[in-house]
PDB file of C-alpha atoms in Angstrom:
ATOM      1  CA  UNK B   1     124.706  60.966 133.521  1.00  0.00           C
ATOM      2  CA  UNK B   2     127.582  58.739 134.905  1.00  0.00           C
ATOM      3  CA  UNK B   3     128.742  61.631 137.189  1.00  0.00           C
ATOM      4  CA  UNK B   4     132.113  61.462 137.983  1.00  0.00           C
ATOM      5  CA  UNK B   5     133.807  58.336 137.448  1.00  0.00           C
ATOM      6  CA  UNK B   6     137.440  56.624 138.003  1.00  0.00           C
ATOM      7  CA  UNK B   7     139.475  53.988 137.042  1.00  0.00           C
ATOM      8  CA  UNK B   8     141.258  51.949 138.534  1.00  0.00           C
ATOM      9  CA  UNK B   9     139.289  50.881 141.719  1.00  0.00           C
ATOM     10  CA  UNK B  10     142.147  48.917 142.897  1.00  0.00           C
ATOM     11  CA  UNK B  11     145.711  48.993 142.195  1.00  0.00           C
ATOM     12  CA  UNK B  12     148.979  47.592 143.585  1.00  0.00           C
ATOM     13  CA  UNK B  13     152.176  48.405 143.062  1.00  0.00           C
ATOM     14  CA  UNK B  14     155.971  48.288 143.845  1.00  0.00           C
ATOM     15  CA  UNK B  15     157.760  51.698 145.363  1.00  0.00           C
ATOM     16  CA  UNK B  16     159.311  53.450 141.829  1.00  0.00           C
ATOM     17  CA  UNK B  17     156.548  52.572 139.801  1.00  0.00           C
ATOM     18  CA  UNK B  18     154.591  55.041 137.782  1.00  0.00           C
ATOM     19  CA  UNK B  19     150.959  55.320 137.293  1.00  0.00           C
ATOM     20  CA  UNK B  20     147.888  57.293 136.742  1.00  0.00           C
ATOM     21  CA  UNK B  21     144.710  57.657 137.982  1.00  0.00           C
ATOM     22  CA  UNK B  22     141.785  58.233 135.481  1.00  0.00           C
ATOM     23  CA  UNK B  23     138.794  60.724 136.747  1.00  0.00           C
ATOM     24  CA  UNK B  24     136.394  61.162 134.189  1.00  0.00           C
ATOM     25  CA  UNK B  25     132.825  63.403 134.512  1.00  0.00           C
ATOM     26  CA  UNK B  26     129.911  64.171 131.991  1.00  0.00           C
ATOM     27  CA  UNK B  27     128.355  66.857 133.663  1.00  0.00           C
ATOM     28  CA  UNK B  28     130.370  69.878 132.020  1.00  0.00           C
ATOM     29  CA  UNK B  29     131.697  71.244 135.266  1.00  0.00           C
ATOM     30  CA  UNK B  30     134.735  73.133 135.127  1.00  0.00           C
ATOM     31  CA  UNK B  31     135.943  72.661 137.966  1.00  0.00           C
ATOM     32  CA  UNK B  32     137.492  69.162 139.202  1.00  0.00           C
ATOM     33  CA  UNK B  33     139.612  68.130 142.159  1.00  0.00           C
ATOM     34  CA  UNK B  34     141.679  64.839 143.739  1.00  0.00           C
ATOM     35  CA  UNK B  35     142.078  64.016 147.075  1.00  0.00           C
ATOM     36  CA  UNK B  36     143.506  61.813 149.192  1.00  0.00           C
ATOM     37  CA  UNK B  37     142.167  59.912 151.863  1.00  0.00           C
ATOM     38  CA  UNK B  38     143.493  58.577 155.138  1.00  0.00           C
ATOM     39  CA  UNK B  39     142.441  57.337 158.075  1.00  0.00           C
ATOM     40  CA  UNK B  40     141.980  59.352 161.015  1.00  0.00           C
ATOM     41  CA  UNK B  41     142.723  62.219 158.710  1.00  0.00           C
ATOM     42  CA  UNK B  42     139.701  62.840 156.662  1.00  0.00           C
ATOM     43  CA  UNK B  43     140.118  63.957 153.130  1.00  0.00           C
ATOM     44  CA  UNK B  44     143.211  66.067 151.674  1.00  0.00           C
ATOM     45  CA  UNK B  45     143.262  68.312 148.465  1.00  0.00           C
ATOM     46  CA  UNK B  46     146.261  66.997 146.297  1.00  0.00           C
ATOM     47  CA  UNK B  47     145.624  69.245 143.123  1.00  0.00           C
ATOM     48  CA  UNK B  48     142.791  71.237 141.944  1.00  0.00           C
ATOM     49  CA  UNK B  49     141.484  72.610 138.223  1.00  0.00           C
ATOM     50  CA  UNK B  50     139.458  75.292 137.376  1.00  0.00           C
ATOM     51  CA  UNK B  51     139.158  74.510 134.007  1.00  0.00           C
ATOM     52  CA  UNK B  52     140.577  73.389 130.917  1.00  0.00           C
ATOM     53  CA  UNK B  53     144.448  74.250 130.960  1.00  0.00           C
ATOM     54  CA  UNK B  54     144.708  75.159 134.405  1.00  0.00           C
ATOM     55  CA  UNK B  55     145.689  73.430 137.479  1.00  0.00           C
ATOM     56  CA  UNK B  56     146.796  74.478 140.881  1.00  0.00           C
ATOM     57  CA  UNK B  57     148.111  72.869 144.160  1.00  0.00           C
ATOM     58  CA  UNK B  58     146.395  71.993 147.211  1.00  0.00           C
ATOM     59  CA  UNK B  59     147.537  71.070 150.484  1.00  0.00           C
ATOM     60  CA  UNK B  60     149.595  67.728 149.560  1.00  0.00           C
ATOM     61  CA  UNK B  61     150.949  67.705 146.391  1.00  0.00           C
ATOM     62  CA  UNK B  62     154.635  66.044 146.523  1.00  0.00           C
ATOM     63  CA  UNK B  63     154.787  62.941 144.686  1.00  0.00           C
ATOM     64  CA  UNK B  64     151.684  63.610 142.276  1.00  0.00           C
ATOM     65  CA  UNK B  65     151.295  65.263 138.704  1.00  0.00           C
ATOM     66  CA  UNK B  66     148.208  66.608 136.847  1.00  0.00           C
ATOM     67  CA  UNK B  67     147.057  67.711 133.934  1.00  0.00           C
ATOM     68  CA  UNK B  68     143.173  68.992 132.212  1.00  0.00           C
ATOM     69  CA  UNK B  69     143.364  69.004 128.232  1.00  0.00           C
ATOM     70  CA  UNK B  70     139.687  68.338 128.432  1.00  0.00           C
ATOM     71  CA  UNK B  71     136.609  69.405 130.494  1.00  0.00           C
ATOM     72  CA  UNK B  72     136.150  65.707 131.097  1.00  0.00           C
ATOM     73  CA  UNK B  73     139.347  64.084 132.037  1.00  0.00           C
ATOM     74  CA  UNK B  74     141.728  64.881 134.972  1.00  0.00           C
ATOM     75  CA  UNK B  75     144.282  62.227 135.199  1.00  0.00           C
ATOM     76  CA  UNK B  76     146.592  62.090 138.710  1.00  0.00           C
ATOM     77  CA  UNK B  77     150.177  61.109 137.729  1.00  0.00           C
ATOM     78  CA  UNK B  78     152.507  58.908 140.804  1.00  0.00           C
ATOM     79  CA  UNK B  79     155.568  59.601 138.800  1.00  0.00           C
ATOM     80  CA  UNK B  80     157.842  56.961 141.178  1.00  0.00           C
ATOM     81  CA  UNK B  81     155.557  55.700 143.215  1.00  0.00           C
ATOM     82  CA  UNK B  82     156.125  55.667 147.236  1.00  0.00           C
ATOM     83  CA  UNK B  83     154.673  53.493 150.087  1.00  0.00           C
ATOM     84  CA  UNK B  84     153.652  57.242 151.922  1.00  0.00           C
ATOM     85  CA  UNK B  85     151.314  57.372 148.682  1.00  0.00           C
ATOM     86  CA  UNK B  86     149.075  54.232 149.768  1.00  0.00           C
ATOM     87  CA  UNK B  87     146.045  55.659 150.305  1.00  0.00           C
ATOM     88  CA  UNK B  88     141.829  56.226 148.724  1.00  0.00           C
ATOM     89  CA  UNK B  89     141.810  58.744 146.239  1.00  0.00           C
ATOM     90  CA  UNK B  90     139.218  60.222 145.232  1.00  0.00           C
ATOM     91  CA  UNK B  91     138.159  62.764 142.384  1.00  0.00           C
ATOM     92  CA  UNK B  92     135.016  65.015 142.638  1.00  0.00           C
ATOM     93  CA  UNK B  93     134.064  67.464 140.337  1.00  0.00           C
ATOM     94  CA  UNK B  94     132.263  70.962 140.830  1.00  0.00           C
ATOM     95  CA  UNK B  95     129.134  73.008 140.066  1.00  0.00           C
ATOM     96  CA  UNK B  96     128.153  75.713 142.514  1.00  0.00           C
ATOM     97  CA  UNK B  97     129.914  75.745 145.889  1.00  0.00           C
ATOM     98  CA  UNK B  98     129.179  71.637 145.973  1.00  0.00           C
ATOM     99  CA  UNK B  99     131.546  69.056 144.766  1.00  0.00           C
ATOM    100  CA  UNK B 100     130.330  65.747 144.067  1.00  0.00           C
ATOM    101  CA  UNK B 101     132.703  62.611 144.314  1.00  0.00           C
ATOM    102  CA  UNK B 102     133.503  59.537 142.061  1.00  0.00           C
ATOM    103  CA  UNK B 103     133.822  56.293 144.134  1.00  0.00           C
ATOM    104  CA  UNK B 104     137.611  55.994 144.558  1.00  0.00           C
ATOM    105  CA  UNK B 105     140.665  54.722 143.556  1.00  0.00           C
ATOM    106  CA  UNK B 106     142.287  52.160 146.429  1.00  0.00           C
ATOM    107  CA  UNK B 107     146.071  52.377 146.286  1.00  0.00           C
ATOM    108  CA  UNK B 108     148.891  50.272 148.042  1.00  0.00           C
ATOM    109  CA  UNK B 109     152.252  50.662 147.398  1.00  0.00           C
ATOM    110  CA  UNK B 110     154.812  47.923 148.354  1.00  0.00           C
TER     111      UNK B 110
ATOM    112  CA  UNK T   1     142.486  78.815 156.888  1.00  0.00           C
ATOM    113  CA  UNK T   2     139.771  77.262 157.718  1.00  0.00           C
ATOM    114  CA  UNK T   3     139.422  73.840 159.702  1.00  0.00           C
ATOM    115  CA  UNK T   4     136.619  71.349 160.904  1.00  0.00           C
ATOM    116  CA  UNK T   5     136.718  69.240 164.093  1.00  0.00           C
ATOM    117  CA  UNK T   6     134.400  66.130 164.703  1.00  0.00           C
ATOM    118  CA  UNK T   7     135.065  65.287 167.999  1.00  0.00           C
ATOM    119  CA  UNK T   8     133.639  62.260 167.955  1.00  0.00           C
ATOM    120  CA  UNK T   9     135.568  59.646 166.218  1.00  0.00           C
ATOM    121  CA  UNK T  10     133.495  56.519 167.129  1.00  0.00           C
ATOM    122  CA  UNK T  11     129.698  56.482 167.815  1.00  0.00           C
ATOM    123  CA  UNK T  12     127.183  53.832 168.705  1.00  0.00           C
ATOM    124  CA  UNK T  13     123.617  54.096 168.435  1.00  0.00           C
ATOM    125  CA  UNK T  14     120.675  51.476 168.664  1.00  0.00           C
ATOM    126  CA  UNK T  15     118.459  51.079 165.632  1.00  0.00           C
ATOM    127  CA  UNK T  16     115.085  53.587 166.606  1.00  0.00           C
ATOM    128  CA  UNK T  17     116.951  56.041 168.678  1.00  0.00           C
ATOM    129  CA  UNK T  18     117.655  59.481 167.799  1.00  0.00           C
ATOM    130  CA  UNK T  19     121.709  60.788 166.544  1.00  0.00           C
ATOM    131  CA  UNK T  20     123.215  63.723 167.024  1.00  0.00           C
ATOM    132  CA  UNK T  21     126.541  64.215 165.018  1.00  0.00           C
ATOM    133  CA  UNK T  22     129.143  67.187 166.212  1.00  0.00           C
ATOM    134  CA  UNK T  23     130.830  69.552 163.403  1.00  0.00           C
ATOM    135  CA  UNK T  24     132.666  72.784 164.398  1.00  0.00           C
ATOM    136  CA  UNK T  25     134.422  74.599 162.279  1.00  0.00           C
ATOM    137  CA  UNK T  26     137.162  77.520 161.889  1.00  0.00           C
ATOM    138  CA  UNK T  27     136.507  79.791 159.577  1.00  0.00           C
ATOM    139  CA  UNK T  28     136.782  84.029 159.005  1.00  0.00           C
ATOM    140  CA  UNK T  29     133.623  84.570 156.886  1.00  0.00           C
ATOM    141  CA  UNK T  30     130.170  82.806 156.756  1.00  0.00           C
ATOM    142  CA  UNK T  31     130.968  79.626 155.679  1.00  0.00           C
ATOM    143  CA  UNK T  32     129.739  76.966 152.926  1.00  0.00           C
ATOM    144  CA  UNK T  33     128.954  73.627 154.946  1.00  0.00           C
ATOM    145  CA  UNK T  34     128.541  70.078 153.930  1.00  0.00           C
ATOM    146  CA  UNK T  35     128.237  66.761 155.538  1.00  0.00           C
ATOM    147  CA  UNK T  36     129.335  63.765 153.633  1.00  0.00           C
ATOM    148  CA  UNK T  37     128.151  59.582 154.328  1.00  0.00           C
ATOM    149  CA  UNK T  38     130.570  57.540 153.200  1.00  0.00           C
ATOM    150  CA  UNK T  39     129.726  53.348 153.278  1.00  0.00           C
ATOM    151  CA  UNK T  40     132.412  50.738 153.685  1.00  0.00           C
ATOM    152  CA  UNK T  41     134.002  50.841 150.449  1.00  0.00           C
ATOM    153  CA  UNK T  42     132.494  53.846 148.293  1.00  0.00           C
ATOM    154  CA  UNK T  43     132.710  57.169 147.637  1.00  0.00           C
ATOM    155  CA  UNK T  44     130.956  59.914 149.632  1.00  0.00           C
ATOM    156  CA  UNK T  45     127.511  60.821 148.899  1.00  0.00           C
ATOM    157  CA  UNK T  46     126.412  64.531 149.859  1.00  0.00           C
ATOM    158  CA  UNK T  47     123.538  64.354 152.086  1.00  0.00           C
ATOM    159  CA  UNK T  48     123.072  68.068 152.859  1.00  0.00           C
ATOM    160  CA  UNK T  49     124.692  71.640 152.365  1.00  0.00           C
ATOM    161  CA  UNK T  50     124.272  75.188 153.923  1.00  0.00           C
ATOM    162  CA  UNK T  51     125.352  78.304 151.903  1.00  0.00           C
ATOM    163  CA  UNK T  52     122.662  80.882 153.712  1.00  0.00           C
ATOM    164  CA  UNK T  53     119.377  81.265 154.214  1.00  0.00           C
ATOM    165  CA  UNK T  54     116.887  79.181 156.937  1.00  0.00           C
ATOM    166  CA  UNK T  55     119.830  77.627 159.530  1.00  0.00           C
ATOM    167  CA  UNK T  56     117.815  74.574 159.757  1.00  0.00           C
ATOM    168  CA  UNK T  57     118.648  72.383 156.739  1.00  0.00           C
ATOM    169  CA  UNK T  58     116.842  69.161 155.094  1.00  0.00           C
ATOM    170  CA  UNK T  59     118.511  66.667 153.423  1.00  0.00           C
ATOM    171  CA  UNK T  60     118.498  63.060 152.361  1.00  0.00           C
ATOM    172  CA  UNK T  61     117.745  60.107 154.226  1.00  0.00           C
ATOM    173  CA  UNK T  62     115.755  61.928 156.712  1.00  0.00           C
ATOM    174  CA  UNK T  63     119.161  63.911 158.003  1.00  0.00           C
ATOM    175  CA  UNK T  64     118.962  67.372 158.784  1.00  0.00           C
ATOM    176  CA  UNK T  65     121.467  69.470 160.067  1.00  0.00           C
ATOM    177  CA  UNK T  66     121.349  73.514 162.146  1.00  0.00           C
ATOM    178  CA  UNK T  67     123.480  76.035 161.281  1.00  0.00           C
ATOM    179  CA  UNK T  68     124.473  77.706 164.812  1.00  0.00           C
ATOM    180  CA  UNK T  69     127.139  80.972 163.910  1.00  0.00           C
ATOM    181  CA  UNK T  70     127.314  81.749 167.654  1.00  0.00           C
ATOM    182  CA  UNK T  71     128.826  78.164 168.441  1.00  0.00           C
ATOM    183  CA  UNK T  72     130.328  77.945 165.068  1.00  0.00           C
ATOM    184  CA  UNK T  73     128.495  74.975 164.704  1.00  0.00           C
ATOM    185  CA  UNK T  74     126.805  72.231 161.769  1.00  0.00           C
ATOM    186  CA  UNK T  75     125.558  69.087 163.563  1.00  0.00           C
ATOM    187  CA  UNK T  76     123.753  66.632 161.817  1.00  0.00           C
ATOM    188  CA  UNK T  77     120.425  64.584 163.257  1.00  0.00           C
ATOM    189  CA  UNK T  78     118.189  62.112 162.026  1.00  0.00           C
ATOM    190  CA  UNK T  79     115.544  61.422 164.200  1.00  0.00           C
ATOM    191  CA  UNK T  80     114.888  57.539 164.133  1.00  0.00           C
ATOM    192  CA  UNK T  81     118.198  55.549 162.941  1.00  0.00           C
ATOM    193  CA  UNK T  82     118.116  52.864 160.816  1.00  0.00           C
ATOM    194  CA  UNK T  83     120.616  49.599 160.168  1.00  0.00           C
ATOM    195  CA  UNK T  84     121.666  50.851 156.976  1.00  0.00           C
ATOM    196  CA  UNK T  85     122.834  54.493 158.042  1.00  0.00           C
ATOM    197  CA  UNK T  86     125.767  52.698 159.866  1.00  0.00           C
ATOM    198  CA  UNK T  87     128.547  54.411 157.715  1.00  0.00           C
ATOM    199  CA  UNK T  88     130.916  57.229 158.534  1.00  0.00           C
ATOM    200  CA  UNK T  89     130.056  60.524 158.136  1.00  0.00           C
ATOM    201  CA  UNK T  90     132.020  63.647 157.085  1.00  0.00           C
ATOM    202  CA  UNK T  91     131.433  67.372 157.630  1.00  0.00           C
ATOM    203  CA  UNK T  92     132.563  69.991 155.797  1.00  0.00           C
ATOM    204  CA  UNK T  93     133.747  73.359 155.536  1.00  0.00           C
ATOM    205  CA  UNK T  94     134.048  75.233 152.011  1.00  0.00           C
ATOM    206  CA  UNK T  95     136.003  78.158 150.486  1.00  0.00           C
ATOM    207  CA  UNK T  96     136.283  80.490 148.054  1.00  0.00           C
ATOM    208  CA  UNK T  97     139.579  82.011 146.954  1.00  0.00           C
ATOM    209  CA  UNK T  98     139.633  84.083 143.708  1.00  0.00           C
ATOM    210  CA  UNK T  99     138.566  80.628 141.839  1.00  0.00           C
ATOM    211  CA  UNK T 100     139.754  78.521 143.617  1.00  0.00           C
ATOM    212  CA  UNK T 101     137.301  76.580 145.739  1.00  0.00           C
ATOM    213  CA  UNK T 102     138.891  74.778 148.754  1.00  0.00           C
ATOM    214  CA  UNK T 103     136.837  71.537 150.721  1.00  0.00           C
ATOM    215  CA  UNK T 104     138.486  71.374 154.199  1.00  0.00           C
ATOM    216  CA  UNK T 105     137.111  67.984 155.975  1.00  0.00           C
ATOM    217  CA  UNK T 106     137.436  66.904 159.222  1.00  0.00           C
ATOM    218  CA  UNK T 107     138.680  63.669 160.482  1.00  0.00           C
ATOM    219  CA  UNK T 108     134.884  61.621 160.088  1.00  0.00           C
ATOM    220  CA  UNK T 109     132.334  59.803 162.215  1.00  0.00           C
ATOM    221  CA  UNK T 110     132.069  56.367 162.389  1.00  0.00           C
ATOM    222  CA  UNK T 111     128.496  55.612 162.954  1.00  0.00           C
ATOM    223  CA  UNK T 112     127.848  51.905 164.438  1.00  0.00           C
ATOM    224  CA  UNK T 113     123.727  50.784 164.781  1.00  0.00           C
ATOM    225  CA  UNK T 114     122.848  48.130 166.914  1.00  0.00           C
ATOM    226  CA  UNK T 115     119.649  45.891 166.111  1.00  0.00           C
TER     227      UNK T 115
END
């Protein structure tokens, strides 16, 4: 198993710019997850899905877009990218009560 | 809602001594609680988890970590540190809602280990 993968692991770009993240995970878990991270801040829930077809907010979502057509694949969307939205983001995936992580996504926006 | 504080943001250790890391958390029910080690540069690997059960909890690396409800408590210890657990460290606090599951951190650890 890969676990829970992403793409890019580094990206700039300039404030209006669109993008996505790619989260990927082979281990049939319906639930998935992004976060961002900051410093002194810890991690924050952007968006959340419990399954194919479904996807909720979490605690930060302004700015961000997602969408599950597949177990497998939950891409984050920066529609018009902001410098507020340079940050780690991360994507974890869930089976149980535990979420395991993929190892980030570093994003600066100019 | 539930929330986490690590009140130590900054901590420095020698390599051989023992580490005690603070986690208290907010939170109605009994809780689900994690701690999280995160290196310079990657993702965060789970080193242990409480759902019930013994309140004394192994995990990897040689960390374990006591469940204390009266203090509302999850600190994580290792007993002899070594060079490469220098990392920050995350606990954890998480939440069921319907199906939603909700992973409230706190702010992290940052574990220095002098040789």
């Amino acid at each position: 198993n890969a676990g829970v993968t992403q793409t890019p692991k580094f990206q700039v770009l300039k404030t209006g710019q669109s993008m996505t993240l790619q989260c990927a995970q082979d281990m049939n878990h319906e639930y998935m997850s992004w976060y961002r991270q900051d410093p002194g801040m810890g991690l924050r829930l952007i968006h959340y899905s419990v399954g194919a077809g479904i996807t909720d907010q979490g605690e930060v979502p302004n700015g961000y877009n997602v969408s599950r057509s597949t177990t497998e694949d939950f891409p984050l969307r920066l529609l018009s990218a902001a410098p507020s939205q340079t940050s780690v983001y991360f994507c974890a995936s869930r089976v149980g009560e535990t979420q395991y992580f993929g190892p980030g996504t570093r994003l600066l926006v100019l | 809602a539930q929330s986490v504080t690590q009140p130590d943001i900054h901590i420095t250790v020698s390599e051989g001594a023992s580490l005690e890391l603070r986690c208290n958390y907010s939170y109605g029910a009994t809780p689900y609680l994690f701690w999280y080690v995160q290196s310079p540069g990657q993702g965060l690997q789970l080193l242990l988890k409480y759902f019930s059960g013994d309140t004394l909890v192994q995990g990897i690396k040689g960390f374990e970590a006591e469940f204390k409800r009266s203090q509302s408590s999850f600190n994580l210890r290792k007993p002899s540190v070594h060079w490469s657990d220098a990392a920050e460290y995350f606990c954890a606090v998480g939440a069921r809602s319907g199906t939603a599951s909700k992973l409230t951190f706190g702010t992290g650890t940052r574990l220095q280990v002098t040789l």
